[in-house]
Coordinates of C-alpha atoms in Angstrom, one line a residue:
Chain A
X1 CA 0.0 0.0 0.0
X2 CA 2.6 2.4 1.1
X3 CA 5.2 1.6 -2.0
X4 CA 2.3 2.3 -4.5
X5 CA 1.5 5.4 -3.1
X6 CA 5.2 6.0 -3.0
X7 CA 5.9 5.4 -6.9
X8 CA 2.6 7.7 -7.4
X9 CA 4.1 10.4 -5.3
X10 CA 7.5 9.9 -7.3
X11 CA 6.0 9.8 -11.2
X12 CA 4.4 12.8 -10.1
X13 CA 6.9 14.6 -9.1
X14 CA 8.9 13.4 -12.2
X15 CA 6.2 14.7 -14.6
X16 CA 5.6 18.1 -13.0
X17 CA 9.7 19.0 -13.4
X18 CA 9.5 17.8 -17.1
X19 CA 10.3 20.9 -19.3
X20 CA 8.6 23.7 -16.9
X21 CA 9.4 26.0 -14.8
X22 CA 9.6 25.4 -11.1
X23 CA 7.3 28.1 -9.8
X24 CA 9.0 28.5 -6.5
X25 CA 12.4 28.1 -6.9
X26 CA 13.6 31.7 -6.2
X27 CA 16.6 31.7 -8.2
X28 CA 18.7 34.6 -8.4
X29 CA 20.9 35.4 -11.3
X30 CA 22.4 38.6 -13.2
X31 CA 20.6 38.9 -16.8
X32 CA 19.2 42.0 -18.2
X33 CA 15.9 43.9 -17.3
X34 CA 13.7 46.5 -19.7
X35 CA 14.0 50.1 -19.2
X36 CA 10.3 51.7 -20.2
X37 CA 9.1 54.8 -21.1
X38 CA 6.1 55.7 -20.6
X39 CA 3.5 55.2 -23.1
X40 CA 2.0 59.1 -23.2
X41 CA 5.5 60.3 -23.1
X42 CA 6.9 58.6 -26.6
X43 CA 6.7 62.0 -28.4
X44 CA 9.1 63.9 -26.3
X45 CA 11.9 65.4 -28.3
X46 CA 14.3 67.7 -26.8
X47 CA 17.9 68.9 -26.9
X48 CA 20.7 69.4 -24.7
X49 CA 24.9 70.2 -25.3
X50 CA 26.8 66.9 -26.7
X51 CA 26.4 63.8 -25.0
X52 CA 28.8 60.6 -25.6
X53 CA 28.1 58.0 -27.7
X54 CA 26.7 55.4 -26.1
X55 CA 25.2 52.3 -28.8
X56 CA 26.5 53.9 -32.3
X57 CA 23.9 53.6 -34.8
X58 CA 23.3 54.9 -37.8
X59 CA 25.4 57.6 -40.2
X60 CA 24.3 60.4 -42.4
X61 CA 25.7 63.0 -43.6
X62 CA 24.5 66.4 -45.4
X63 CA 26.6 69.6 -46.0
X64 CA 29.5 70.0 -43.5
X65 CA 27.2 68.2 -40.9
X66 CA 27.2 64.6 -39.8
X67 CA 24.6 62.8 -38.0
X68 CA 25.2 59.9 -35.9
X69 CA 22.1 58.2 -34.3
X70 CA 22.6 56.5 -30.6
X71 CA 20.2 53.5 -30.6
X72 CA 16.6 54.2 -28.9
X73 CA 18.0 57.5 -27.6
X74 CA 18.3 59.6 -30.3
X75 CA 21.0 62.1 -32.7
X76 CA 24.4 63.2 -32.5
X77 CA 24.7 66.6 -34.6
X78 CA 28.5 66.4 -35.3
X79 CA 30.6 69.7 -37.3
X80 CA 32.1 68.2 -39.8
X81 CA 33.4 71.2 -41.5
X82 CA 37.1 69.7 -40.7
X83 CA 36.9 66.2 -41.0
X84 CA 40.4 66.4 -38.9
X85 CA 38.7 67.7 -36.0
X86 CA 34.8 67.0 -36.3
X87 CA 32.6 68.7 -33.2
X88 CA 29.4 67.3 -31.5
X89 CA 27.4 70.4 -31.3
X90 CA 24.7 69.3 -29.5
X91 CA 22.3 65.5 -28.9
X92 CA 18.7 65.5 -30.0
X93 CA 16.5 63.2 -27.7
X94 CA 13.8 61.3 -30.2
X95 CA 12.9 58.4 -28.0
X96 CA 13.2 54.4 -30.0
X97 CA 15.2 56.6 -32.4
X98 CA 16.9 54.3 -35.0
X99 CA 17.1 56.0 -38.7
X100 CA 17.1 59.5 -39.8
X101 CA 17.8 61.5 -43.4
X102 CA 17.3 65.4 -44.6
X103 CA 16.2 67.3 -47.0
X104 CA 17.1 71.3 -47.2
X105 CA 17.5 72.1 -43.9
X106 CA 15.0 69.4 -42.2
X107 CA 15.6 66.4 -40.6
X108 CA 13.6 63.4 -41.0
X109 CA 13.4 61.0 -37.8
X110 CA 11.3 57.9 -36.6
X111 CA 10.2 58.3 -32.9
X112 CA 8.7 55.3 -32.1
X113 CA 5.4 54.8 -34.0
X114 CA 6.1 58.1 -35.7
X115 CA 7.7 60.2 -38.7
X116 CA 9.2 63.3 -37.1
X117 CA 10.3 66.4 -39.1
X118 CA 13.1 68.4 -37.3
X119 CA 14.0 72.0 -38.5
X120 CA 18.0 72.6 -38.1
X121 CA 18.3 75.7 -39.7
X122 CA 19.7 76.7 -36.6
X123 CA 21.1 73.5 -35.3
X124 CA 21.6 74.3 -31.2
X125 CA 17.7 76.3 -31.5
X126 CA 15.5 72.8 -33.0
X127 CA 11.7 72.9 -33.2
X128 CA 9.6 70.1 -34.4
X129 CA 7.7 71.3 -37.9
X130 CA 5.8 68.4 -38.4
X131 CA 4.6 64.3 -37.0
X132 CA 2.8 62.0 -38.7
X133 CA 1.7 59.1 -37.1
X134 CA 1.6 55.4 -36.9
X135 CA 4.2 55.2 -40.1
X136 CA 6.3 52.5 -38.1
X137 CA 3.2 50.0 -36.9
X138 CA 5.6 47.9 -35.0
X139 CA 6.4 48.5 -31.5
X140 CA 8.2 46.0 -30.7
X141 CA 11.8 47.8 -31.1
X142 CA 13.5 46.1 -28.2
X143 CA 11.6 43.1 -27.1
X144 CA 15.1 41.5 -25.9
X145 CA 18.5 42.8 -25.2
X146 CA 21.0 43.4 -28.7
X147 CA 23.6 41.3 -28.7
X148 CA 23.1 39.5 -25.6
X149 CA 22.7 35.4 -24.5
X150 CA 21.2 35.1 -21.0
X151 CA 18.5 35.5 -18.8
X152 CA 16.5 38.5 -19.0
X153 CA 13.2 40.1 -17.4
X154 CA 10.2 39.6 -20.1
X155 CA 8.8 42.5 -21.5
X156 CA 5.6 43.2 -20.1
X157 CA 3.7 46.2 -22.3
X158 CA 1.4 47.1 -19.9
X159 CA 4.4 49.1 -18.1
X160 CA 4.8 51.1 -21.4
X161 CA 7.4 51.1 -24.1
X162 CA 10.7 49.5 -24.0
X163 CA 13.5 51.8 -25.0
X164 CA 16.3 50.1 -23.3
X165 CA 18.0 47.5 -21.4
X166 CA 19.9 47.2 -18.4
X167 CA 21.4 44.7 -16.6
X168 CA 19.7 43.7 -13.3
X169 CA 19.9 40.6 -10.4
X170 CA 16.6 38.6 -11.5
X171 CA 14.6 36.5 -9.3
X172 CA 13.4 33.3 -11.2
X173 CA 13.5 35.4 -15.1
X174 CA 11.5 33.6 -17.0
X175 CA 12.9 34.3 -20.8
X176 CA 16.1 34.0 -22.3
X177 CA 17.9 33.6 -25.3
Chain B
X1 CA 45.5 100.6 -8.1
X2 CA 47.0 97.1 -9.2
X3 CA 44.1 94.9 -7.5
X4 CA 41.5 96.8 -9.5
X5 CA 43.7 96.2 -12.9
X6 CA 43.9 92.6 -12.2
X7 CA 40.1 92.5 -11.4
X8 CA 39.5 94.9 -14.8
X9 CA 41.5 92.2 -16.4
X10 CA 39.7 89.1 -15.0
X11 CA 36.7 90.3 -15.8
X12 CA 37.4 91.0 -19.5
X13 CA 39.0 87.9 -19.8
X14 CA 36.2 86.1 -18.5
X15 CA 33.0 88.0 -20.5
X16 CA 34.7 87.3 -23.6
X17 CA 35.2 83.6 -22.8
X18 CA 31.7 83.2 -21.5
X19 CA 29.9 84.3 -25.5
X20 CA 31.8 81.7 -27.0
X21 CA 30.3 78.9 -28.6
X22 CA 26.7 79.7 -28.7
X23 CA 26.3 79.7 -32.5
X24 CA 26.3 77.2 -35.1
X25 CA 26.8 77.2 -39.0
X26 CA 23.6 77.3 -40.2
X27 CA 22.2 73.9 -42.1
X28 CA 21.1 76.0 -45.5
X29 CA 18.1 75.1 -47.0
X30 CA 20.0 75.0 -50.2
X31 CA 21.8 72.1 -49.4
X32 CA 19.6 69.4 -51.0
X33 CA 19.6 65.8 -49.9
X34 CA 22.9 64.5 -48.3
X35 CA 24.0 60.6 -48.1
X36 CA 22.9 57.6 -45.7
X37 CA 25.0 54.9 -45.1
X38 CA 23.5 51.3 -46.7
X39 CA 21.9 50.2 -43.3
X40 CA 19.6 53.2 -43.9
X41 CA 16.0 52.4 -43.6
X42 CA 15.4 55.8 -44.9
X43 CA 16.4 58.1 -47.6
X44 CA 15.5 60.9 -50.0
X45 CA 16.0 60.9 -53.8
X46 CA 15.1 64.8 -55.0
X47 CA 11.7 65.6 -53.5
X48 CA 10.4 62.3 -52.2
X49 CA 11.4 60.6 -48.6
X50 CA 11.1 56.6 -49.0
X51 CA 10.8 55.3 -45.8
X52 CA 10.8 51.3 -44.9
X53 CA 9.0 49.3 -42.1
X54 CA 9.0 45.7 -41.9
X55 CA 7.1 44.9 -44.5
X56 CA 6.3 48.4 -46.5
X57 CA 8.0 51.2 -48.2
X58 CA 6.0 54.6 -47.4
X59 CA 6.6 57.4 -50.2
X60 CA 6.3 61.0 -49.0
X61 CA 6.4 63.6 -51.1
X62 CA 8.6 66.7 -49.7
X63 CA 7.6 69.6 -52.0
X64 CA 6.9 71.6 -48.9
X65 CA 9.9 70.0 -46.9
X66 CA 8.5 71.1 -43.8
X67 CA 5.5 68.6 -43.6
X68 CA 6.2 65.8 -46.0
X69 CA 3.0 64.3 -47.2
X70 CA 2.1 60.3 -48.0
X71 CA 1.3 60.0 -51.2
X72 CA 1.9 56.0 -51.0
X73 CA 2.6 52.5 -49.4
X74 CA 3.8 49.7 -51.2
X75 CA 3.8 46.3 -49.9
X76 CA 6.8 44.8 -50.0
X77 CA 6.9 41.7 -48.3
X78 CA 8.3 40.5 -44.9
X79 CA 11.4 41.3 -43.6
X80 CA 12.7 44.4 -44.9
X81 CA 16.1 46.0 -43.6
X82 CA 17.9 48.6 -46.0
X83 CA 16.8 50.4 -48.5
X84 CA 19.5 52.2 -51.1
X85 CA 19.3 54.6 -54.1
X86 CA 20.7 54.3 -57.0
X87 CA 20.0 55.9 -60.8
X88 CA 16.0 55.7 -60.8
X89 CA 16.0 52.5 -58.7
X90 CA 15.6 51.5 -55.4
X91 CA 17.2 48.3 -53.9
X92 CA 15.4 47.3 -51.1
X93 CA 17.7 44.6 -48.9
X94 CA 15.2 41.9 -46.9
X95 CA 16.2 39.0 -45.2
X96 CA 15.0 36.8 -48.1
X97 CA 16.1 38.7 -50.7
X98 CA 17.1 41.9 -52.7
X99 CA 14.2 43.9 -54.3
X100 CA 14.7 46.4 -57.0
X101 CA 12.0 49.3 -58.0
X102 CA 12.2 51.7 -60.5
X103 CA 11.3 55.1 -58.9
X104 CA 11.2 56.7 -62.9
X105 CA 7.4 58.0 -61.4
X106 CA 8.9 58.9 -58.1
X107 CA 5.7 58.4 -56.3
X108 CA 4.8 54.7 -57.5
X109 CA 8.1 52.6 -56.9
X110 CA 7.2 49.3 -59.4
X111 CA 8.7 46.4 -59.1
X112 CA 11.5 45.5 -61.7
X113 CA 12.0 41.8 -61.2
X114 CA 8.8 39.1 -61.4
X115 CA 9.6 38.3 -57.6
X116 CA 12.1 39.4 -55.7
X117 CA 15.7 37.8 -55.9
X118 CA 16.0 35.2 -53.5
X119 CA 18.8 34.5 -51.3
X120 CA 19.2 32.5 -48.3
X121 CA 17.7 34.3 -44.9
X122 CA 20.6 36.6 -43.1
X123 CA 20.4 40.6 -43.4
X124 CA 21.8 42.3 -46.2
X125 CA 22.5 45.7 -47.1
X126 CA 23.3 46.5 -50.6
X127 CA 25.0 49.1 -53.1
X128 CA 24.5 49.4 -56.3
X129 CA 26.1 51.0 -59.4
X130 CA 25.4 51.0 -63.2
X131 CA 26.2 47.3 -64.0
X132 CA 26.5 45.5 -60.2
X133 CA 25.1 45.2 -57.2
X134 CA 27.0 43.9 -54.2
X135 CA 25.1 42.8 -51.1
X136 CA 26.9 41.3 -47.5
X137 CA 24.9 38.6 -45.9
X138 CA 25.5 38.2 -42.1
X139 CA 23.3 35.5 -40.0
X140 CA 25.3 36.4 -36.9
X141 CA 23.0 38.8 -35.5
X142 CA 19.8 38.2 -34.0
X143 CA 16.9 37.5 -36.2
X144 CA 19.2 37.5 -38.9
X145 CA 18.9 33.9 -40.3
X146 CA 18.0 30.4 -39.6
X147 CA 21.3 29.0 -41.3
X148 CA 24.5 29.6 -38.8
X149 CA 27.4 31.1 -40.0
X150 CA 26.1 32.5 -42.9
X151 CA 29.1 35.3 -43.9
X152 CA 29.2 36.5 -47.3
X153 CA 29.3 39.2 -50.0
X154 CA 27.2 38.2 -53.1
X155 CA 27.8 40.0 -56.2
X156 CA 24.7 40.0 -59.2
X157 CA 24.4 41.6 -62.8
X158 CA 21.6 44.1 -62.9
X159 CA 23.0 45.4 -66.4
X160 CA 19.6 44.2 -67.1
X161 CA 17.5 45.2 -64.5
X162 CA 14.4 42.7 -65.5
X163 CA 16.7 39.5 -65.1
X164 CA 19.3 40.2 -62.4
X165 CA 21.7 37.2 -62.0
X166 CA 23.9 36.1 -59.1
X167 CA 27.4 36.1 -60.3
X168 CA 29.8 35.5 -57.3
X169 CA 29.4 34.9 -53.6
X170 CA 32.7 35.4 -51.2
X171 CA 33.2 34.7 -47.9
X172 CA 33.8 37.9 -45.7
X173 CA 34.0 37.6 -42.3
X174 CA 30.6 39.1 -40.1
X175 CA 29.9 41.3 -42.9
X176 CA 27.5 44.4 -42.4
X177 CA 27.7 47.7 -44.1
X178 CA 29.2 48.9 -47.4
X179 CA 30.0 51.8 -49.7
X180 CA 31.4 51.6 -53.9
X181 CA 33.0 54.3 -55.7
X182 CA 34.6 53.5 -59.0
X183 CA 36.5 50.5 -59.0
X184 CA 36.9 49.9 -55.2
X185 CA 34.0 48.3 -53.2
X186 CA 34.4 49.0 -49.1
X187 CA 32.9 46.4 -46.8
X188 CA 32.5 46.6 -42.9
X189 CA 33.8 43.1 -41.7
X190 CA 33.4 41.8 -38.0
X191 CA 36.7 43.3 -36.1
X192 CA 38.9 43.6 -39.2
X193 CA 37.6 47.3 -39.6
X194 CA 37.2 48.1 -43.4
X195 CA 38.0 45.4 -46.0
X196 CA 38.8 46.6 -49.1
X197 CA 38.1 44.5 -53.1
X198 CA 39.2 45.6 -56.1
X199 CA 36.6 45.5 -58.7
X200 CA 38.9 46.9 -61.9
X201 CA 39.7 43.8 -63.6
X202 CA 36.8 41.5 -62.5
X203 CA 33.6 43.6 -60.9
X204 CA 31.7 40.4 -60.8
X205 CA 34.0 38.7 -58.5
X206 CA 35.4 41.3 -56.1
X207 CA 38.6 40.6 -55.1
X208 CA 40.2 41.6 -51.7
X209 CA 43.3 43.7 -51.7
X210 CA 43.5 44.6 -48.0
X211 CA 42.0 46.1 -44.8
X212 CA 41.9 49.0 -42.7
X213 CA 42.1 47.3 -39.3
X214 CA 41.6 47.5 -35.4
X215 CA 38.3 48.0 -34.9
X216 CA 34.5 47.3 -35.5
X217 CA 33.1 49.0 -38.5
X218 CA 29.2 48.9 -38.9
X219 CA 28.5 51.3 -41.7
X220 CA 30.5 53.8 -44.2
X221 CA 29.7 56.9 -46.1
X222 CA 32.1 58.2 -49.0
X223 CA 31.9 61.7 -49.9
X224 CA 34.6 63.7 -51.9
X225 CA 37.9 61.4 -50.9
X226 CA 36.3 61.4 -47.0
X227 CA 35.3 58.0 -45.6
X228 CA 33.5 58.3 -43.0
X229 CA 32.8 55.3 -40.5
X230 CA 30.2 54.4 -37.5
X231 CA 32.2 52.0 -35.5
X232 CA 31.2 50.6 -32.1
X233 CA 33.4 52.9 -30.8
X234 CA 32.4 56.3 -32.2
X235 CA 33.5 57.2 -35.7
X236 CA 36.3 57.6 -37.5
X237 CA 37.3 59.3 -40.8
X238 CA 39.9 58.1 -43.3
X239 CA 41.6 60.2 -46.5
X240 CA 40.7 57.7 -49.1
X241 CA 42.0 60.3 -52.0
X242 CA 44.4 57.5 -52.8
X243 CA 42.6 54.2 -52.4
X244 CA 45.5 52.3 -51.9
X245 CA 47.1 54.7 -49.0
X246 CA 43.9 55.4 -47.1
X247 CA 44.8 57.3 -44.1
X248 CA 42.7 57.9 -41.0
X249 CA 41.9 61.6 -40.5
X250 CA 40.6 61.4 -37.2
X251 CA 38.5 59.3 -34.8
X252 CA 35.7 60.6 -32.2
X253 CA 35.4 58.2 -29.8
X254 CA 33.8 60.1 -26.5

């Protein structure tokens, strides 16, 4: 009587640790963990004196200007008028910021869901001429760490819009890659 | 008497320092369109912004510059990454393949090829010029590929545009973005910086002549005998006057 109850209890406990996740198990590791934004305050563009670079995106260049965008952060406005010495004149915060191109003296950026159109005539004096919405449908610009293999913090989009990653001790993550 | 001199001084001194800086050359609105690098996933081609999502390219018009205007959105198909100009054609990189529209009616972008030119799923960027087009495949990032180790720059004939052919596919190590001028074809290559092929004698089959090494290149602009390079470190810029003594100008790594 007792042995059969015994294997019972056993299979059981076989099966339940087959390919799952141990609810309880409290484990503690370093992985990554998702920085949000808020979701009402995607459209926030500002700018502020030079900043370093920090993930080294994209490159474009027009006139004696080149532009250098920081992933999910947003532009580099670099004096290239002596390509011995260029200058970072000033960092333009477009928020999921990945690609950007001009025209004239306008620059053309995605921010998040959006098309953006930046007026640099005077380049350290920006305004935003124009937005069009919901040309990038996807939202989904960081749903894991770049370039990373480990255990991370799964995004959850009810706490907004992931715009960047950070490492962080996790307590039982449940994704990785 | 010769405190208030040194104060008089001081304070000249310091009011002239403090208005420095505060101005910048203005970005003239004569300037037209400027250059992406080949990972762009924009660019504008006279009056028209082309702008790709995953699966669409959007076509603004930009008469009034100020507030561009949709005037269209062409499926494409899934997996869409780069998008360069070249002539009155626009080669769109995927992760299947390479698609080529002719942009002769700027605001309808048509499809040259029956479907689009297939090749095996990594992310590709590609440059163009009248007779070739040269795209690197690299399945080393993420969502880059199903097949590992993919590494590679594929060269095809698009002399005719409605039957483009694969001619040549070489190995290059983690390949990513690239830039062609004349005869020299510049490829960003894992950490081996620039690589450089020679396409005088044999364009179809690019052949490697060197590198500009020590660091991790990710794309490349070439404008006037200046290369300029996003690297994970910052960017640097090389004299490439002489293509075969390309000298760094300068690099901006902070």
């Amino acid at each position: 009587m007792k042995r059969k109850y015994f294997i019972i209890g056993l299979s059981l406990l076989a099966l339940s640790s087959c390919g799952k996740i141990i609810e309880d198990s409290n484990e503690i590791v370093t992985g990554m963990k998702p920085v949000y934004l808020n979701t009402e305050d995607y459209d926030q563009i500002s700018q502020q004196s030079p900043t370093a670079f920090e993930r080294v995106g994209k490159i474009y260049k027009t006139g004696s200007y080149i532009f250098v965008s920081d992933k999910g952060k947003g532009i580099h406005v670099i004096d290239n008028s002596d390509p011995f010495n260029p200058q970072k004149i000033t960092f333009i915060t477009i928020p999921g910021n990945l690609d950007m191109a001009t025209r004239s003296s306008y620059l053309y950026a995605d921010n998040i869901s959006d098309l953006v159109t930046i007026n640099l005539s005077d380049p350290l004096n920006i305004s935003v001429e124009d937005r069009i919405y919901d040309v990038y449908p996807e939202t989904n610009f960081f749903d894991y760490p770049e370039s990373y293999n480990g255990p991370f913090e799964c995004v959850d989009d009810t706490k907004g819009i992931v715009i960047d990653w950070e490492e962080a001790t996790l307590t039982n993550p449940k994704c990785s890659r | 008497m010769k405190n208030l001199y040194t104060i008089l001084i001081l304070a000249t001194v310091l009011i002239t320092s403090c208005t420095k800086n505060e101005t910048a050359t203005p970005l003239s609105r004569d300037i037209g369109n400027g250059k992406a690098g080949s990972t762009a996933k924009m660019i504008t081609v006279d009056n028209h912004l082309y702008a790709i999502n995953d699966k669409e390219l959007k076509v603004f018009n930009l008469d009034n510059p100020q507030s561009p205007s949709l005037v269209n959105t062409v499926n494409v198909g899934f997996g869409i990454e780069t998008i360069f100009p070249f002539a009155h054609y626009l080669f769109i990189g995927s992760t299947n393949g390479l698609y080529v529209y002719d942009i002769s009616n700027p605001t309808t972008p048509t499809l040259t090829t029956q479907e689009q030119v297939q090749h095996i799923t990594a992310c590709d960027p590609v440059v163009a010029n009248s007779n070739y087009a040269y795209v690197t495949l690299n399945s080393n990032r993420l969502n880059c590929g199903s097949i590992d180790n993919v590494n590679l720059l594929i060269t095809y004939d698009i002399s005719d545009i409605n039957n483009i052919v694969e001619m040549s596919n070489i190995d290059v190590e983690i390949p990513k973005g690239l830039a062609l001028e004349g005869d020299r074809l510049y490829v960003c290559s894992g950490n081996n910086g620039i690589v450089i092929f020679d396409l005088s004698e044999t364009p179809e089959t690019p052949i490697q002549t060197g590198n500009i090494g020590g660091f991790t290149a990710n794309d490349i602009i070439l404008d006037n005998g200046v290369m300029m390079v996003v690297c994970e470190d910052g960017l640097r810029q090389f004299d490439y006057t002489n293509p075969d003594n390309i000298t760094l100008m300068s690099l901006m790594d902070l």
